[in-house]
CSV table of C-alpha atoms in Angstrom, one decimal:
chain,number,residue,atom,x,y,z
A,1,MET,CA,33.4,115.4,72.5
A,2,GLU,CA,35.3,117.1,69.4
A,3,THR,CA,38.6,118.0,69.5
A,4,PRO,CA,39.9,121.6,68.7
A,5,SER,CA,41.0,120.3,65.5
A,6,GLU,CA,37.4,118.6,65.0
A,7,ARG,CA,35.2,121.8,66.0
A,8,ARG,CA,33.2,123.6,63.4
A,9,LEU,CA,32.0,126.5,65.5
A,10,ILE,CA,33.1,129.6,67.2
A,11,LEU,CA,31.1,132.0,69.3
A,12,ILE,CA,31.6,135.1,70.5
A,13,LEU,CA,29.9,136.0,73.3
A,14,SER,CA,29.5,139.8,74.4
A,15,SER,CA,27.3,142.8,74.8
A,16,GLU,CA,26.8,144.8,72.3
A,17,ARG,CA,29.2,147.8,71.7
A,18,SER,CA,32.0,145.7,73.0
A,19,GLY,CA,33.9,145.0,70.3
A,20,SER,CA,32.5,142.0,68.4
A,21,THR,CA,32.6,143.5,64.9
A,22,LEU,CA,36.3,144.6,65.4
A,23,THR,CA,36.8,141.0,66.7
A,24,ARG,CA,34.9,139.3,64.0
A,25,VAL,CA,36.8,141.2,61.4
A,26,ILE,CA,40.4,140.5,62.5
A,27,LEU,CA,39.6,136.3,63.1
A,28,GLY,CA,37.6,136.5,59.5
A,29,GLU,CA,41.1,137.6,57.6
A,30,ASN,CA,42.8,134.2,59.1
A,31,SER,CA,42.3,131.9,56.0
A,32,ARG,CA,40.9,128.9,58.3
A,33,ILE,CA,37.9,131.2,59.3
A,34,VAL,CA,34.6,132.0,57.8
A,35,ALA,CA,33.2,135.4,59.2
A,36,PRO,CA,29.8,136.6,58.2
A,37,GLN,CA,28.1,139.5,60.1
A,38,GLU,CA,25.8,138.5,62.6
A,39,MET,CA,23.8,135.4,62.2
A,40,PHE,CA,21.1,135.3,64.7
A,41,LEU,CA,20.2,131.9,64.1
A,42,MET,CA,21.2,130.6,67.2
A,43,ARG,CA,18.3,132.7,69.0
A,44,TYR,CA,15.4,130.4,67.6
A,45,PRO,CA,14.7,127.1,67.9
A,46,ASP,CA,14.3,126.2,64.0
A,47,TYR,CA,14.9,127.9,60.7
A,48,ARG,CA,11.1,128.7,59.9
A,49,THR,CA,11.1,131.0,63.1
A,50,PHE,CA,14.2,132.4,62.4
A,51,ARG,CA,13.0,133.6,58.8
A,52,GLU,CA,10.0,135.0,60.7
A,53,ARG,CA,11.2,136.8,63.3
A,54,HIS,CA,14.5,138.0,61.8
A,55,ALA,CA,14.2,138.3,58.2
A,56,VAL,CA,17.4,140.6,57.6
A,57,ALA,CA,19.5,138.1,59.0
A,58,ILE,CA,19.3,135.8,55.9
A,59,GLU,CA,22.2,138.5,54.3
A,60,SER,CA,24.5,136.9,56.8
A,61,LEU,CA,23.8,133.4,55.4
A,62,VAL,CA,23.9,134.8,51.8
A,63,GLU,CA,27.4,136.5,52.8
A,64,PHE,CA,28.7,132.7,54.3
A,65,PHE,CA,28.1,131.2,50.8
A,66,ALA,CA,30.0,134.0,49.2
A,67,LEU,CA,32.9,133.5,51.5
A,68,VAL,CA,32.9,129.9,50.9
A,69,GLY,CA,33.0,130.2,47.4
A,70,GLN,CA,29.4,128.8,46.6
A,71,PRO,CA,27.1,131.5,46.0
A,72,ARG,CA,23.1,131.2,47.2
A,73,ASP,CA,20.5,133.1,47.0
A,74,ALA,CA,17.8,133.6,49.9
A,75,ALA,CA,15.4,131.7,48.0
A,76,ALA,CA,17.9,128.6,47.3
A,77,ILE,CA,18.9,128.7,51.2
A,78,ASP,CA,15.2,128.8,52.1
A,79,ALA,CA,14.5,125.8,50.1
A,80,ALA,CA,17.2,123.8,51.3
A,81,CYS,CA,16.5,124.8,55.3
A,82,ALA,CA,13.1,124.3,55.1
A,83,GLY,CA,11.9,122.3,58.1
A,84,ARG,CA,15.2,122.0,59.7
A,85,SER,CA,15.9,122.7,63.5
A,86,THR,CA,18.8,125.4,64.3
A,87,PRO,CA,21.4,122.9,65.3
A,88,ASP,CA,20.5,121.1,61.9
A,89,VAL,CA,21.1,124.3,59.6
A,90,TYR,CA,24.4,124.9,61.3
A,91,GLN,CA,25.4,121.3,60.4
A,92,TRP,CA,24.4,121.9,57.0
A,93,LEU,CA,26.5,125.1,56.9
A,94,PHE,CA,29.5,123.1,58.0
A,95,GLY,CA,29.3,120.8,54.9
A,96,PHE,CA,30.1,123.8,52.8
A,97,LEU,CA,33.3,124.5,54.9
A,98,ARG,CA,36.9,123.1,53.5
A,99,PRO,CA,38.7,121.1,56.2
A,100,GLY,CA,40.2,122.6,58.8
A,101,GLU,CA,37.6,125.8,58.3
A,102,LEU,CA,35.9,127.2,61.0
A,103,LEU,CA,32.7,129.1,60.9
A,104,LEU,CA,32.6,132.2,63.4
A,105,ASP,CA,29.1,133.4,64.7
A,106,LYS,CA,29.2,136.5,66.7
A,107,THR,CA,25.9,137.9,67.6
A,108,PRO,CA,25.7,140.1,70.8
A,109,ALA,CA,21.9,139.1,71.2
A,110,TYR,CA,22.7,135.5,72.1
A,111,ALA,CA,23.7,136.8,75.5
A,112,ASN,CA,20.1,138.1,76.1
A,113,ASP,CA,18.7,134.4,77.6
A,114,GLY,CA,20.7,131.4,78.4
A,115,ASP,CA,18.0,129.3,76.3
A,116,THR,CA,20.1,130.6,73.3
A,117,LEU,CA,23.5,129.6,74.6
A,118,ARG,CA,22.3,126.3,75.9
A,119,ARG,CA,20.9,125.3,72.2
A,120,SER,CA,24.6,125.6,70.8
A,121,LEU,CA,25.6,123.2,73.3
A,122,PRO,CA,25.1,120.2,70.9
A,123,LEU,CA,27.3,121.7,68.2
A,124,GLU,CA,30.2,122.0,71.0
A,125,PRO,CA,31.3,125.5,69.7
A,126,PHE,CA,34.7,127.2,71.0
A,127,TYR,CA,33.1,130.0,73.1
A,128,VAL,CA,35.0,133.4,73.1
A,129,TRP,CA,33.6,136.0,75.7
A,130,LEU,CA,34.6,139.4,74.8
A,131,ILE,CA,34.3,141.7,78.0
A,132,ARG,CA,34.5,145.6,77.7
A,133,HIS,CA,34.4,148.0,80.6
A,134,PRO,CA,30.5,148.9,81.0
A,135,LEU,CA,31.2,152.7,80.8
A,136,GLY,CA,32.9,151.9,77.6
A,137,VAL,CA,29.8,150.1,76.7
A,138,ILE,CA,27.3,152.7,77.9
A,139,GLU,CA,29.5,155.6,76.1
A,140,SER,CA,29.6,153.9,72.4
A,141,HIS,CA,25.6,153.1,73.2
A,142,VAL,CA,24.4,156.6,74.0
A,143,ARG,CA,26.5,157.9,70.8
A,144,ILE,CA,24.9,155.7,68.5
A,145,LYS,CA,21.3,156.1,69.8
A,146,PHE,CA,21.9,159.6,69.1
A,147,GLN,CA,22.9,159.3,65.9
A,148,GLU,CA,20.3,157.0,65.0
A,149,GLN,CA,17.9,159.8,65.9
A,150,HIS,CA,19.3,162.6,63.3
A,151,THR,CA,19.3,163.2,59.9
A,152,PRO,CA,22.1,162.4,57.4
A,153,ASP,CA,22.8,166.0,56.8
A,154,LEU,CA,24.0,166.4,60.2
A,155,VAL,CA,27.1,163.8,59.8
A,156,GLY,CA,29.6,166.5,59.5
A,157,LEU,CA,28.7,167.7,63.0
A,158,ALA,CA,28.7,164.3,64.7
A,159,ARG,CA,31.3,164.4,66.8
A,160,ARG,CA,30.4,167.7,68.2
A,161,ILE,CA,27.0,167.0,68.6
A,162,ARG,CA,28.0,163.7,70.3
A,163,ASP,CA,30.1,165.6,72.9
A,164,SER,CA,27.2,167.8,73.6
A,165,LEU,CA,25.0,165.0,74.4
A,166,VAL,CA,27.2,162.7,76.4
A,167,ASP,CA,28.7,166.0,78.3
A,168,ARG,CA,24.9,166.5,79.5
A,169,VAL,CA,24.8,162.7,80.4
A,170,ALA,CA,27.9,163.0,82.3
A,171,LYS,CA,26.7,166.3,84.1
A,172,SER,CA,23.5,164.7,85.2
A,173,VAL,CA,23.3,165.1,89.0
A,174,HIS,CA,21.2,162.1,89.4
A,175,GLY,CA,23.9,159.5,88.0
A,176,LEU,CA,23.2,158.3,84.8
A,177,LEU,CA,20.3,159.3,82.3
A,178,PRO,CA,17.8,156.8,81.4
A,179,VAL,CA,19.4,155.7,78.3
A,180,ALA,CA,22.4,155.1,79.8
A,181,ARG,CA,21.2,153.4,82.9
A,182,GLN,CA,19.0,151.2,80.7
A,183,ARG,CA,22.5,150.2,79.0
A,184,GLU,CA,24.1,149.7,82.1
A,185,VAL,CA,21.3,147.2,83.3
A,186,LYS,CA,21.6,145.2,80.2
A,187,TRP,CA,25.3,144.9,80.6
A,188,VAL,CA,24.9,143.4,83.9
A,189,MET,CA,22.0,141.2,82.7
A,190,GLN,CA,24.1,140.0,79.4
A,191,GLN,CA,27.4,139.4,81.5
A,192,THR,CA,25.4,137.5,84.3
A,193,ILE,CA,24.3,135.0,81.9
A,194,ILE,CA,27.2,134.8,79.9
A,195,ARG,CA,29.2,134.0,83.2
A,196,GLU,CA,26.7,131.5,84.6
A,197,PHE,CA,26.7,129.5,81.1
A,198,LEU,CA,30.1,129.4,80.5
A,199,ALA,CA,30.8,128.0,83.9
A,200,THR,CA,29.2,124.7,82.6
A,201,VAL,CA,31.6,124.7,79.7
A,202,PRO,CA,35.0,122.8,79.7
A,203,ASP,CA,38.0,125.0,80.1
A,204,ASP,CA,39.5,124.1,76.7
A,205,GLN,CA,36.2,125.2,75.0
A,206,LYS,CA,36.4,128.4,75.9
A,207,TRP,CA,38.7,131.9,76.1
A,208,ILE,CA,38.4,135.4,77.5
A,209,ILE,CA,39.7,138.5,75.9
A,210,LYS,CA,39.1,142.1,76.9
A,211,PHE,CA,38.3,145.0,74.7
A,212,GLU,CA,40.7,147.1,76.2
A,213,HIS,CA,43.8,144.9,76.0
A,214,LEU,CA,42.7,144.1,72.0
A,215,VAL,CA,42.8,147.7,70.9
A,216,ARG,CA,45.7,148.8,73.2
A,217,ASN,CA,48.0,145.8,72.3
A,218,PRO,CA,46.3,143.7,69.8
A,219,GLU,CA,49.3,141.5,68.9
A,220,PRO,CA,49.4,139.2,72.2
A,221,VAL,CA,45.7,139.2,72.3
A,222,VAL,CA,45.3,137.9,68.9
A,223,GLY,CA,48.0,135.5,69.3
A,224,GLY,CA,46.8,133.9,72.4
A,225,LEU,CA,43.2,133.9,70.9
A,226,CYS,CA,44.6,132.0,67.8
A,227,GLU,CA,46.8,129.2,70.0
A,228,ALA,CA,43.4,128.7,71.9
A,229,LEU,CA,41.5,128.3,68.5
A,230,GLY,CA,44.0,126.0,67.1
A,231,VAL,CA,44.8,128.4,64.0
A,232,ALA,CA,47.8,130.4,63.1
A,233,VAL,CA,48.5,133.9,63.2
A,234,GLU,CA,48.2,135.5,59.9
A,235,PRO,CA,49.8,139.1,59.3
A,236,LYS,CA,46.6,140.3,57.5
A,237,MET,CA,44.6,139.9,61.0
A,238,LEU,CA,46.3,142.8,62.5
A,239,GLU,CA,45.8,144.8,59.6
A,240,ALA,CA,42.0,143.8,59.5
A,241,CYS,CA,40.6,147.7,59.7
A,242,GLY,CA,42.7,148.6,56.8
A,243,ALA,CA,39.9,147.3,54.0
A,244,ARG,CA,36.5,149.1,53.8
A,245,ARG,CA,33.7,147.1,54.2
A,246,VAL,CA,29.9,147.1,53.4
A,247,MET,CA,27.9,146.0,56.3
A,248,ASN,CA,24.3,145.9,56.9
A,249,VAL,CA,23.8,148.2,59.9
A,250,HIS,CA,21.2,145.9,61.5
A,251,LEU,CA,23.8,143.1,61.5
A,252,GLY,CA,27.2,144.8,63.0
A,253,ASP,CA,28.6,148.1,64.3
A,254,PRO,CA,27.2,150.9,61.7
A,255,ASN,CA,30.2,153.0,62.3
A,256,PHE,CA,32.8,150.3,61.7
A,257,HIS,CA,33.7,151.2,57.8
A,258,THR,CA,34.8,155.0,58.9
A,259,ARG,CA,38.0,153.1,60.8
A,260,ASP,CA,41.0,152.4,59.0
A,261,HIS,CA,43.1,151.1,62.1
A,262,ILE,CA,42.4,149.8,65.4
A,263,GLU,CA,42.2,152.7,67.8
A,264,ALA,CA,43.7,152.3,71.0
A,265,ARG,CA,41.9,155.4,72.4
A,266,ALA,CA,39.0,153.7,72.1
A,267,ALA,CA,39.7,152.0,75.5
A,268,ASP,CA,39.7,155.1,77.6
A,269,ALA,CA,37.0,157.0,75.4
A,270,TRP,CA,34.5,156.7,78.3
A,271,ARG,CA,37.1,158.5,81.1
A,272,GLN,CA,36.2,162.0,79.7
A,273,TYR,CA,32.5,161.9,80.6
A,274,PHE,CA,32.1,159.5,83.2
A,275,THR,CA,33.5,158.0,86.6
A,276,GLU,CA,32.9,154.5,87.9
A,277,ASP,CA,31.0,156.3,90.9
A,278,ARG,CA,28.2,156.5,88.8
A,279,LEU,CA,27.8,152.4,88.3
A,280,THR,CA,25.4,150.9,90.9
A,281,ARG,CA,27.0,148.6,93.2
A,282,GLU,CA,26.1,145.5,91.6
A,283,THR,CA,27.9,146.6,88.5
A,284,ARG,CA,30.9,147.2,90.2
A,285,ARG,CA,30.4,143.9,92.1
A,286,LEU,CA,30.3,142.1,88.7
A,287,MET,CA,32.9,144.0,87.6
A,288,ASP,CA,35.4,142.6,90.0
A,289,ALA,CA,33.9,139.0,89.5
A,290,ILE,CA,34.8,138.9,85.6
A,291,GLY,CA,38.1,140.6,86.2
A,292,VAL,CA,36.9,143.9,84.6
A,293,VAL,CA,40.1,146.2,85.8
A,294,ARG,CA,38.5,149.3,87.7
A,295,ASP,CA,40.1,152.8,88.4
A,296,GLY,CA,42.8,152.2,90.8
A,297,GLY,CA,42.8,148.7,90.4
């Protein structure tokens, strides 16, 4: 088994809308971590299937090569990876890292099925389980879905319109509207898959962080994570939101570029719209099992 100093891959496991883009950007400011946008590569057994089913994600591989200072276009990557299995593609990428560097892959879709996570095992990654309160995930998901359905000329009214929509969800006499309930079900599914998978992984190969802790008090959370990863905390990491970044909306948080600092209020934004009694018993039981702090807890 690889030691922490020899390990080359970090996988962030989370549900969508849980702060994985923020976590990627923070870690990407470390001089030893190469952190492109969502790679999606691990979802597929080989490079050919990856290119056929998620063509846009080639942008992340192109970005990887830009980050390591060895630019390559999609055609060059295609030529080099033709016929390769997914683990072989990762090993090929590791060859472009400098000694001591780590590749970070954060793709929430990896939590959709256990086969994807098991595919990563031969690479012996360090797994970071990022957990956010399900109502925080739901509130953020509903807001994003609403924005996707409206034209750009409504951007100036985004907050007022968002509030109106989420208020409607919150006032539903039957609990959560379908778009919110579907997101709750997916949160339960993804967290269960991650939990069951990580139960098979040695303790020294995994770490848990809570989104709420990260945004409220980032310094100790980032410090603990860096220690677990075997890298030093660097000052730029806690200033990560200061730089505007161009991101493909299909490969990360489409609103990340609008923020210039880590927002503590994001931890509790859901509270003005929802209460935990809207969640199913199954969701609340899982929250307790994985350490999500509940109201009154």
